[in-house]
Every structure is written in C-alpha cells, then in structure tokens.
Short mmCIF file of C-alpha atoms in Angstrom, two decimals:
data_model
loop_
_atom_site.label_atom_id
_atom_site.label_comp_id
_atom_site.label_asym_id
_atom_site.label_seq_id
_atom_site.Cartn_x
_atom_site.Cartn_y
_atom_site.Cartn_z
CA MET A 1 -16.74 119.53 79.45
CA ARG A 2 -15.75 118.56 83.02
CA ARG A 3 -12.48 120.49 82.72
CA LEU A 4 -14.36 123.59 81.55
CA LEU A 5 -16.75 123.36 84.51
CA ALA A 6 -13.86 122.86 86.93
CA LEU A 7 -12.17 125.99 85.60
CA LEU A 8 -15.46 127.86 85.95
CA PHE A 9 -15.73 127.00 89.65
CA LEU A 10 -12.13 128.02 90.22
CA LEU A 11 -13.06 131.50 88.99
CA LEU A 12 -15.96 131.88 91.43
CA PRO A 13 -14.06 133.09 94.53
CA ALA A 14 -11.86 135.41 92.43
CA LEU A 15 -14.81 137.60 91.46
CA ALA A 16 -15.97 138.49 94.98
CA LEU A 17 -14.29 141.23 97.05
CA GLU A 18 -15.14 142.99 100.29
CA ALA A 19 -13.66 146.46 100.68
CA GLY A 20 -11.59 147.08 103.81
CA PHE A 21 -8.05 147.33 105.17
CA LYS A 22 -5.39 144.65 105.31
CA GLU A 23 -1.66 144.42 105.98
CA ALA A 24 0.73 143.46 103.17
CA ASP A 25 4.36 144.01 102.30
CA VAL A 26 3.80 145.74 98.97
CA ASN A 27 7.41 146.69 98.19
CA GLY A 28 9.23 143.64 99.51
CA ASP A 29 11.21 145.50 102.20
CA GLY A 30 10.06 143.17 104.99
CA THR A 31 7.77 145.76 106.59
CA PRO A 32 4.02 145.36 106.04
CA GLU A 33 2.04 148.39 104.90
CA LYS A 34 -1.62 149.15 105.60
CA VAL A 35 -3.52 148.60 102.35
CA ALA A 36 -6.96 150.03 101.57
CA VAL A 37 -8.66 147.41 99.38
CA THR A 38 -11.45 148.54 97.03
CA ASN A 39 -13.13 147.22 93.90
CA LEU A 40 -11.22 149.56 91.57
CA MET A 41 -7.85 150.13 93.22
CA ASP A 42 -5.75 149.42 96.30
CA LEU A 43 -3.83 152.12 98.22
CA ALA A 44 -0.85 151.26 100.43
CA PHE A 45 0.03 153.56 103.37
CA ASN A 46 3.20 153.43 105.46
CA GLU A 47 3.44 154.51 109.09
CA LYS A 48 4.42 158.08 108.03
CA GLY A 49 1.08 158.69 106.32
CA GLN A 50 2.56 158.42 102.84
CA VAL A 51 0.80 156.71 99.92
CA VAL A 52 3.60 154.39 98.80
CA GLY A 53 1.54 152.31 96.34
CA TRP A 54 -1.41 153.11 94.08
CA TYR A 55 -2.56 149.92 92.36
CA VAL A 56 -5.24 150.12 89.66
CA LYS A 57 -7.23 146.91 89.22
CA THR A 58 -6.98 145.26 85.81
CA TYR A 59 -10.32 143.56 86.52
CA LYS A 60 -12.82 145.28 88.80
CA GLY A 61 -13.67 143.57 92.05
CA THR A 62 -10.67 141.24 92.05
CA ALA A 63 -8.06 140.81 94.79
CA ILE A 64 -4.39 141.57 94.11
CA ALA A 65 -2.30 138.55 95.06
CA ASP A 66 1.19 139.96 94.35
CA TYR A 67 1.67 143.71 94.80
CA THR A 68 5.25 143.58 93.55
CA ARG A 69 3.91 142.70 90.07
CA ALA A 70 0.63 144.69 90.08
CA PRO A 71 0.22 147.90 88.00
CA ASN A 72 1.47 150.69 90.28
CA LEU A 73 1.21 154.43 89.59
CA ALA A 74 4.16 155.11 91.91
CA ALA A 75 7.30 156.26 90.07
CA GLY A 76 9.98 154.79 92.33
CA GLY A 77 8.80 156.70 95.43
CA PRO A 78 5.63 157.68 97.33
CA VAL A 79 2.72 158.93 95.21
CA VAL A 80 1.61 161.29 98.01
CA LEU A 81 4.18 162.45 100.56
CA PRO A 82 3.22 164.86 103.40
CA VAL A 83 6.17 167.21 103.95
CA GLY A 84 7.28 167.82 107.57
CA PHE A 85 4.44 165.73 109.04
CA SER A 86 5.28 163.44 111.97
CA PRO A 87 2.30 161.19 112.75
CA GLN A 88 2.20 159.58 116.17
CA GLY A 89 -0.68 157.21 115.48
CA ALA A 90 -3.12 156.07 112.81
CA GLU A 91 -6.65 154.70 112.62
CA PHE A 92 -8.29 152.90 109.70
CA GLN A 93 -12.08 152.74 109.46
CA VAL A 94 -14.78 151.53 107.08
CA GLU A 95 -18.03 153.47 107.19
CA ASP A 96 -20.87 154.34 104.78
CA GLY A 97 -19.14 152.86 101.74
CA ARG A 98 -15.91 154.78 102.45
CA LEU A 99 -12.48 153.79 103.68
CA LEU A 100 -10.91 156.35 106.04
CA ALA A 101 -7.19 156.40 106.82
CA ARG A 102 -6.54 159.05 109.48
CA PHE A 103 -3.05 159.92 110.75
CA GLN A 104 -2.73 161.96 113.95
CA GLY A 105 0.37 164.07 114.67
CA PRO A 106 1.35 167.05 116.85
CA GLU A 107 0.33 169.38 114.00
CA GLY A 108 -3.17 167.86 113.67
CA ALA A 109 -4.96 165.12 111.68
CA LEU A 110 -4.38 164.12 108.06
CA THR A 111 -7.28 162.18 106.53
CA TYR A 112 -7.52 160.13 103.34
CA GLU A 113 -11.08 159.31 102.25
CA ILE A 114 -11.50 156.56 99.65
CA ALA A 115 -14.88 155.78 98.10
CA THR A 116 -15.15 152.10 97.13
CA GLY A 117 -16.80 152.98 93.80
CA ARG A 118 -14.44 155.74 92.67
CA TYR A 119 -10.82 156.16 91.64
CA THR A 120 -10.62 159.57 93.36
CA VAL A 121 -9.17 159.93 96.87
CA ARG A 122 -10.02 162.97 99.01
CA VAL A 123 -7.09 164.29 101.05
CA GLN A 124 -7.76 166.76 103.88
CA ALA A 125 -5.84 168.13 106.88
CA ASP A 126 -6.98 170.39 109.73
CA PHE A 127 -3.62 172.21 109.66
CA PRO A 128 -1.50 173.88 106.93
CA LEU A 129 0.12 171.08 104.95
CA THR A 130 2.43 170.71 101.97
CA LEU A 131 2.15 167.56 99.84
CA THR A 132 4.67 166.25 97.32
CA LEU A 133 3.16 164.19 94.50
CA SER A 134 4.76 162.08 91.79
CA ALA A 135 3.62 159.28 89.51
CA GLN A 136 4.42 157.43 86.33
CA GLY A 137 3.85 159.34 83.11
CA THR A 138 4.41 162.79 81.63
CA PRO A 139 3.72 165.57 84.19
CA LYS A 140 1.98 168.89 83.48
CA ILE A 141 0.43 171.77 85.39
CA LEU A 142 -2.51 174.00 84.42
CA LEU A 143 -2.13 177.43 86.00
CA GLU A 144 -5.06 179.74 86.65
CA GLY A 145 -5.71 181.90 83.59
CA GLN A 146 -3.83 179.56 81.24
CA GLY A 147 -5.66 177.79 78.41
CA GLU A 148 -3.20 174.92 78.06
CA PRO A 149 -1.11 173.03 80.64
CA LEU A 150 2.65 173.51 80.92
CA PRO A 151 5.47 171.01 81.60
CA SER A 152 6.54 173.08 84.64
CA GLY A 153 5.39 176.14 86.55
CA GLU A 154 4.38 177.67 89.89
CA GLY A 155 1.34 179.58 91.13
CA ASN A 156 -2.38 179.09 91.55
CA ALA A 157 -3.15 175.94 89.58
CA ARG A 158 -6.30 174.16 88.47
CA TYR A 159 -4.58 170.78 88.46
CA LEU A 160 -1.37 168.76 88.44
CA ALA A 161 -1.42 165.69 86.20
CA TRP A 162 0.69 162.72 85.11
CA GLN A 163 -0.41 160.66 82.09
CA THR A 164 1.40 157.55 80.87
CA ARG A 165 0.02 157.79 77.29
CA PRO A 166 -2.27 160.13 75.37
CA LYS A 167 -5.86 158.84 75.64
CA ALA A 168 -4.66 155.48 76.98
CA GLY A 169 -2.82 153.89 79.89
CA TYR A 170 -3.13 155.47 83.34
CA ALA A 171 -3.35 158.96 84.82
CA LEU A 172 -2.88 160.66 88.18
CA VAL A 173 -4.65 164.04 88.49
CA ALA A 174 -4.64 166.27 91.59
CA PHE A 175 -7.35 168.95 91.57
CA ALA A 176 -9.78 170.81 93.83
CA GLU A 177 -12.93 172.93 93.66
CA THR A 178 -10.85 176.06 94.27
CA PRO A 179 -7.42 176.94 92.75
CA LEU A 180 -4.47 175.20 94.39
CA LYS A 181 -1.17 176.74 95.38
CA ALA A 182 1.09 174.39 93.44
CA LYS A 183 4.48 173.96 91.83
CA LEU A 184 5.82 171.49 89.25
CA VAL A 185 9.54 170.96 88.70
CA GLY A 186 10.68 168.02 86.64
CA LYS A 187 8.52 165.02 87.49
CA GLU A 188 7.69 166.13 91.03
CA GLY A 189 4.78 168.35 92.01
CA GLU A 190 4.11 170.21 95.23
CA ILE A 191 0.74 171.38 96.60
CA SER A 192 0.09 173.56 99.66
CA LEU A 193 -3.22 173.02 101.44
CA THR A 194 -4.91 175.41 103.86
CA PRO A 195 -6.73 173.97 106.92
CA GLY A 196 -9.93 172.27 105.80
CA GLN A 197 -9.15 172.50 102.07
CA THR A 198 -9.89 169.23 100.25
CA LEU A 199 -7.57 167.91 97.57
CA LYS A 200 -8.96 165.33 95.14
CA VAL A 201 -6.45 162.91 93.65
CA TYR A 202 -7.63 160.72 90.77
CA GLY A 203 -5.55 157.65 89.96
CA GLY A 204 -6.93 155.29 87.35
CA GLN A 205 -7.62 154.75 83.66
CA ASN A 206 -6.63 157.57 81.31
CA GLU A 207 -9.99 157.19 79.58
CA LEU A 208 -12.92 159.37 78.45
CA VAL A 209 -15.75 157.75 80.43
CA ARG A 210 -13.66 157.59 83.60
CA PHE A 211 -12.79 161.28 83.30
CA HIS A 212 -16.48 162.06 82.75
CA VAL A 213 -17.52 160.15 85.89
CA GLU A 214 -14.80 161.75 88.03
CA GLY A 215 -15.55 165.29 86.77
CA LEU A 216 -12.22 165.75 84.93
CA LEU A 217 -13.46 166.39 81.38
CA ALA A 218 -14.13 170.05 82.20
CA LEU A 219 -10.41 170.56 82.90
CA PRO A 220 -8.73 171.63 79.63
CA GLY A 221 -5.63 169.87 78.35
CA LEU A 222 -6.36 166.46 79.87
CA PHE A 223 -8.55 164.74 77.29
CA SER A 224 -9.87 166.00 73.93
CA PRO A 225 -12.60 163.67 72.60
CA ASN A 226 -12.56 162.84 68.88
CA ILE A 227 -15.70 162.07 66.87
CA TRP A 228 -16.03 158.65 68.53
CA GLY A 229 -15.57 160.26 71.92
CA GLN A 230 -18.35 162.74 71.14
CA LEU A 231 -20.63 159.83 70.21
CA SER A 232 -19.72 158.14 73.50
CA LEU A 233 -20.64 161.31 75.40
CA GLY A 234 -23.96 161.35 73.54
CA LEU A 235 -24.68 157.78 74.67
CA LEU A 236 -23.65 158.75 78.21
CA TRP A 237 -26.06 161.69 78.11
CA LEU A 238 -28.91 159.38 77.06
CA MET A 239 -28.15 156.93 79.88
CA GLU A 240 -27.75 159.59 82.56
CA THR A 241 -30.93 161.39 81.41
CA ALA A 242 -32.88 158.13 81.68
CA PHE A 243 -31.45 157.62 85.17
CA ARG A 244 -32.56 161.10 86.29
CA TYR A 245 -36.15 160.25 85.33
CA THR A 246 -36.22 156.63 86.55
CA GLY A 247 -33.77 156.59 89.46
CA SER A 248 -32.63 153.12 88.34
CA TRP A 249 -29.46 152.36 86.37
CA GLY A 250 -31.02 149.06 85.29
CA LEU A 251 -33.94 150.92 83.67
CA ALA A 252 -31.48 153.46 82.24
CA ILE A 253 -29.53 150.67 80.52
CA LEU A 254 -32.82 149.22 79.24
CA PHE A 255 -33.79 152.64 77.81
CA LEU A 256 -30.37 153.06 76.17
CA THR A 257 -30.59 149.55 74.68
CA LEU A 258 -34.06 150.25 73.26
CA VAL A 259 -32.99 153.54 71.69
CA VAL A 260 -29.89 152.03 70.08
CA ARG A 261 -31.74 148.95 68.81
CA LEU A 262 -34.50 151.10 67.32
CA LEU A 263 -31.88 153.21 65.54
CA LEU A 264 -30.19 150.04 64.25
CA TRP A 265 -33.47 148.27 63.47
CA PRO A 266 -33.29 148.75 59.65
CA LEU A 267 -29.68 147.54 59.52
CA MET A 268 -30.37 144.60 61.82
CA HIS A 269 -33.48 143.74 59.79
CA GLN A 270 -31.43 143.49 56.60
CA GLN A 271 -28.76 141.41 58.33
CA PHE A 272 -31.20 138.99 59.99
CA LYS A 273 -33.26 138.62 56.82
CA SER A 274 -30.19 137.84 54.73
CA MET A 275 -28.97 135.28 57.30
CA ALA A 276 -32.40 133.63 57.48
CA GLU A 277 -32.73 133.38 53.70
CA MET A 278 -29.23 131.96 53.33
CA GLN A 279 -29.95 129.28 55.91
CA ARG A 280 -33.24 128.33 54.25
CA LEU A 281 -31.38 127.79 50.97
CA GLN A 282 -28.77 125.50 52.52
CA PRO A 283 -30.58 122.22 51.60
CA LEU A 284 -30.78 123.32 47.96
CA ILE A 285 -27.15 124.45 47.97
CA GLN A 286 -26.09 121.06 49.35
CA LYS A 287 -27.93 119.34 46.49
CA ILE A 288 -26.11 121.57 43.99
CA ASN A 289 -22.77 120.75 45.65
CA GLU A 290 -23.49 117.03 45.41
CA LYS A 291 -24.70 117.25 41.78
CA TYR A 292 -21.69 119.26 40.55
CA LYS A 293 -19.04 118.11 43.02
CA ASP A 294 -16.59 117.46 40.15
CA ASP A 295 -17.33 120.67 38.21
CA PRO A 296 -16.64 123.85 40.25
CA ASN A 297 -17.66 126.18 37.40
CA LYS A 298 -21.10 124.63 37.01
CA ARG A 299 -21.46 124.48 40.80
CA ALA A 300 -20.78 128.23 41.10
CA GLU A 301 -23.09 128.99 38.15
CA ALA A 302 -25.95 126.93 39.59
CA THR A 303 -25.48 128.50 43.04
CA MET A 304 -25.63 132.04 41.66
CA LYS A 305 -28.71 131.13 39.63
CA LEU A 306 -30.34 129.83 42.81
CA TYR A 307 -29.60 133.12 44.58
CA GLN A 308 -31.07 135.08 41.67
CA GLU A 309 -34.24 132.99 41.56
CA HIS A 310 -34.85 133.52 45.27
CA LYS A 311 -33.63 137.17 45.16
CA VAL A 312 -30.96 136.56 47.79
CA ASN A 313 -27.76 138.61 48.01
CA PRO A 314 -25.06 136.63 49.90
CA ALA A 315 -23.22 139.83 50.83
CA ALA A 316 -26.32 141.69 52.05
CA GLY A 317 -25.79 140.65 55.66
CA CYS A 318 -22.14 141.78 55.86
CA LEU A 319 -22.50 145.55 55.32
CA PRO A 320 -25.11 146.09 58.09
CA LEU A 321 -22.88 144.11 60.46
CA PHE A 322 -19.86 146.32 59.73
CA LEU A 323 -21.92 149.52 60.03
CA GLN A 324 -23.28 148.65 63.48
CA MET A 325 -20.01 147.35 64.98
CA PRO A 326 -18.60 150.82 65.91
CA ILE A 327 -21.81 151.71 67.77
CA LEU A 328 -21.84 148.39 69.62
CA PHE A 329 -18.17 148.84 70.54
CA LEU A 330 -18.82 152.37 71.86
CA LEU A 331 -21.73 151.09 73.94
CA TRP A 332 -19.54 148.39 75.43
CA LYS A 333 -16.83 150.95 76.30
CA VAL A 334 -19.34 153.36 77.85
CA ILE A 335 -21.05 150.80 80.09
CA ALA A 336 -17.86 148.89 80.96
CA ASN A 337 -16.06 152.02 82.20
CA TYR A 338 -19.01 153.63 83.98
CA GLU A 339 -19.38 153.41 87.75
CA PHE A 340 -23.04 152.95 88.67
CA GLY A 341 -22.79 152.55 92.45
CA GLN A 342 -26.15 150.80 92.33
CA GLY A 343 -27.38 147.25 92.00
CA LEU A 344 -30.39 145.59 90.39
CA LEU A 345 -32.41 142.73 91.91
CA TRP A 346 -29.78 140.13 92.94
CA ILE A 347 -26.83 142.20 91.62
CA PRO A 348 -25.20 144.39 94.32
CA ASP A 349 -23.34 146.65 91.84
CA LEU A 350 -23.80 146.92 88.07
CA ALA A 351 -20.16 148.02 87.71
CA LEU A 352 -18.94 144.61 88.93
CA PRO A 353 -19.48 141.08 87.59
CA ASP A 354 -22.70 139.28 88.49
CA PRO A 355 -21.75 137.36 91.68
CA TYR A 356 -24.27 134.57 90.96
CA TYR A 357 -23.52 134.32 87.22
CA ILE A 358 -27.19 134.49 86.28
CA LEU A 359 -26.67 137.20 83.65
CA PRO A 360 -23.82 135.32 81.89
CA LEU A 361 -26.04 132.22 81.72
CA LEU A 362 -28.90 134.32 80.30
CA TYR A 363 -26.48 135.78 77.78
CA VAL A 364 -25.37 132.32 76.62
CA ALA A 365 -28.97 131.06 76.51
CA SER A 366 -30.20 134.08 74.50
CA THR A 367 -27.25 133.84 72.10
CA PHE A 368 -27.86 130.11 71.55
CA LEU A 369 -31.60 130.72 71.01
CA SER A 370 -30.78 133.45 68.50
CA THR A 371 -28.54 131.01 66.62
CA TRP A 372 -31.29 128.37 66.72
CA LEU A 373 -33.78 130.81 65.18
CA SER A 374 -31.41 131.82 62.38
CA ALA A 375 -30.03 128.30 61.74
CA HIS A 376 -33.40 126.81 60.73
CA GLY A 377 -32.49 123.39 62.11
CA ASN A 378 -28.89 123.29 60.83
CA LYS A 379 -27.28 121.01 63.44
CA ASP A 380 -23.71 121.90 62.45
CA ILE A 381 -24.30 125.60 63.12
CA LEU A 382 -26.02 124.81 66.42
CA ARG A 383 -23.08 122.67 67.58
CA GLN A 384 -20.61 125.42 66.60
CA SER A 385 -22.66 128.00 68.51
CA LEU A 386 -22.76 125.84 71.64
CA PHE A 387 -18.99 125.30 71.51
CA MET A 388 -18.28 129.04 71.00
CA ASN A 389 -20.58 129.98 73.89
CA LEU A 390 -18.80 127.61 76.26
CA ILE A 391 -15.50 129.28 75.41
CA PHE A 392 -16.85 132.84 75.45
CA VAL A 393 -18.59 132.41 78.80
CA PHE A 394 -15.23 132.74 80.60
CA LEU A 395 -14.85 136.25 79.16
CA VAL A 396 -18.44 137.16 80.01
CA LEU A 397 -17.84 136.13 83.63
CA GLN A 398 -15.47 139.09 84.06
CA PHE A 399 -17.71 141.63 82.31
CA PRO A 400 -19.36 144.25 84.55
CA ALA A 401 -22.97 143.26 85.20
CA GLY A 402 -24.14 146.42 83.41
CA VAL A 403 -22.40 145.29 80.21
CA THR A 404 -23.86 141.79 80.42
CA LEU A 405 -27.30 143.25 81.14
CA TYR A 406 -27.05 145.35 77.97
CA TRP A 407 -26.06 142.32 75.86
CA VAL A 408 -28.89 140.19 77.29
CA LEU A 409 -31.48 142.92 76.62
CA SER A 410 -30.04 143.49 73.15
CA ASN A 411 -30.21 139.76 72.40
CA LEU A 412 -33.84 139.58 73.54
CA ILE A 413 -34.79 142.45 71.23
CA GLY A 414 -32.87 140.73 68.45
CA LEU A 415 -34.77 137.48 69.13
CA PHE A 416 -38.07 139.30 68.72
CA GLN A 417 -36.86 140.87 65.46
CA GLN A 418 -35.65 137.50 64.16
CA TRP A 419 -39.00 135.89 65.04
CA LEU A 420 -40.84 138.59 63.08
CA ILE A 421 -38.55 138.05 60.06
CA ASN A 422 -38.87 134.25 60.14
CA LYS A 423 -42.64 134.58 60.37
CA SER A 424 -42.70 136.85 57.30
CA LEU A 425 -40.63 134.54 55.04
CA LYS A 426 -42.51 132.66 52.36
CA PRO A 427 -42.38 128.84 52.21
CA LEU A 428 -39.37 127.55 50.30
CA ALA A 429 -40.11 126.09 46.87
CA ALA A 430 -38.66 122.69 46.00
#
C-alpha cells in the first residue's frame, strides 16, 4: 500500500502544466530553440522563424522531457518554412490564453498564434509570403471545384493535408476560410499568402472528434465517419446542444449522462437485477458445493435446480453488458477527445486531468459503493473490488476531468438504480 501511495505522489507534479515559452535543444544540434509549450502540443521555432518541431502530447497537460524521443510531425525538416524571409528579431508573448511568436524582418512581421486549448496554429504575415510545408504521412491536396483530394496538383486549394494512417495516427492540415494559392509536389507543399490572409495549420490526432472541434469535418476527403462515427456525432450534437442552453460544459456532460443512462435503463436494470439475484443465492450455492463436493454431476444438477426455483438466469446479466459497451466506449472517446476550454468548480479545464484528484477519488468511492450494493455482504468480492480500484486509479488520474465527471455521474445514477432493485427483491427463502 505504501509503495502505491508513493507512486501516486510521484505522479502529482507530472499532471500540472503552465503554458508559455521555454528554450530547449529539440534536435540535438547544440543550439537551443524557442519552444511554445501548451497542454496539447509543443512547437519549436528556430531563429529563422521556421517551425522545426511539432510535438503532439500523448497525455494532455504533461511536460515533454526529451524532445528527441517525443512524437514529432516533422518529416526530417521544418514543418513550416517561410521562403525568402530574413527575420532580424523575434518576440514571444503570452496573452489572453494565446501564445504569440512574432518574427520581424525587413519585409514585415510574421506571426504565429497558438491557442493553448487547440491543435490549430494561425499563421499570418503583413506582407506577401510563401510557405513550404511538410510532415509525416501521405500528402494530398484538395483543389477548388474538386470533389476528392489528389496526391499532387497546383491551383486554388481548399486544403493541403498529411495523414499518417487512415482514421488513426496523426494529421497535419493547412486550410483557410478562403481558397489558398497552393501547390503539392511529392511530399512537399507550398502556399502563397497575401498580406493579412490567415492560414490555419492543424497538427494533432487524426480523429473524428478532433476534426469536428477544429472545423475540419466539412472538408471532403479527410475523414468519412462510419456508423460508429455517426453515433459519436449524434452524442456530440446532444452535448453541444445542452451547452448552448446551459452555458456550462459540466451541465452539458450531466445532461448527456442522463440521456444515455435513461436509454440504457432497461438493459442496466436487467444486468443489475441478475447480478443482485446471483449474489443473494451465493450462500445456498456454497451449501450445494459443500454437500456435493465429490460429485460434480449432482452439484451441477442441484445448482441448476436452485436457479430454476428462484427463476434466475445466470447468463441474463452478460447480454445487457455486451450491448451497452459500444455506447459507453463511444461516450468515452467523445468526451476524452473534446476540448472544452472551460472548468467546473475546482477544475480549471475539463479537458485536462483533475489537478486535485477529487474526481478520481469520487470515482473509486462510487465504484466501491456500487460493488458493495451488488455484493450483498460478500467480503471476497469487496476485497477484489478494493484491490482493482487501487490499480485502476492510476489510469483514472490521467483521464480528462470531463471523462471522470461522466463516469462519476454515471456511477451515481447506477447506484440509485441498484438501490431500487435491491429494495424490490423479495426475501430469500431458506
């Protein structure tokens, strides 16, 4: 137990991060780069105004200790390279939840704007500028008037994109509100910006919810949701609709949890009832096991007869569990990949882990209480639940607070449902 607690306290400082700029030698060449540190990614700039490293965080809100081993979207060279730009100075500022890297040259100013709660970087110059982009993955360009992207091309384009794997891995997507003058040859793309035109460059998870948040799903050829993706979008619509009416992501998650649990209520009722009845029969089953410990056939026959007399189906709790698992998994994916940009009570941001670990403790407590209600005093099951919770708590510590909030609310609703079921069960006959 002491070792587990010691490991827990070692994790505490690793889950807190303050966005800002720092200096680090990201490529091991002996020259430190200026690194914009955010909750979701880190961007490394050299003195020429080039983005030489784009590091996507494996766990949100954590600090990267070794950039030479961190996931990097760069494909052997700069991700963003201003062509013909000769900066004479640079300034790095943090203001209003944004990181600004501004490079000043004889041609004018080149500005990178990084929001701490987004994977998208806004690139803008007050002079005509050509940018060369490259990244890991398969490149493609979507030209204006085309329905599908092409592996190469030149003209007015809706986006340039690199994706490491279909519907998985990482993606880099350059797009804008108006068509871009762009060219793609091989694995290298080129974009020409007019003064004041803003280029958006997304670099992060190649994932449905992320694309929805960043406004990329409307771009054809990037991500085609399957039936599970459509269900995820439906859950997203419910959550975002609740937020529009309440103005609180915490209340939106509560609303989504209530809707899903009401839809699953009949299945959960069957599962909980079957579990409760099986646990109530355990003392009688133990007596049967002791009476026929040397005769497995009679033991099985007596057990089945007991189930029939009490109208209990041992398999009745398995099917509802399997039916609800896909929905629960989709909910986890939706909330885990969403960026809320808003806190709740003591939580500064629902997209990051709870800094005070109150929600993980509530999750463990509600899970243990749920086991206590369904175990009907079975000490072996209670001990197993306590042991599993102590192990699982280290995973919960890294969950976004929004995910943990959903699980706590779901557990509380489940506790109420279990209490109703236990109250409705008839006394067990001898």
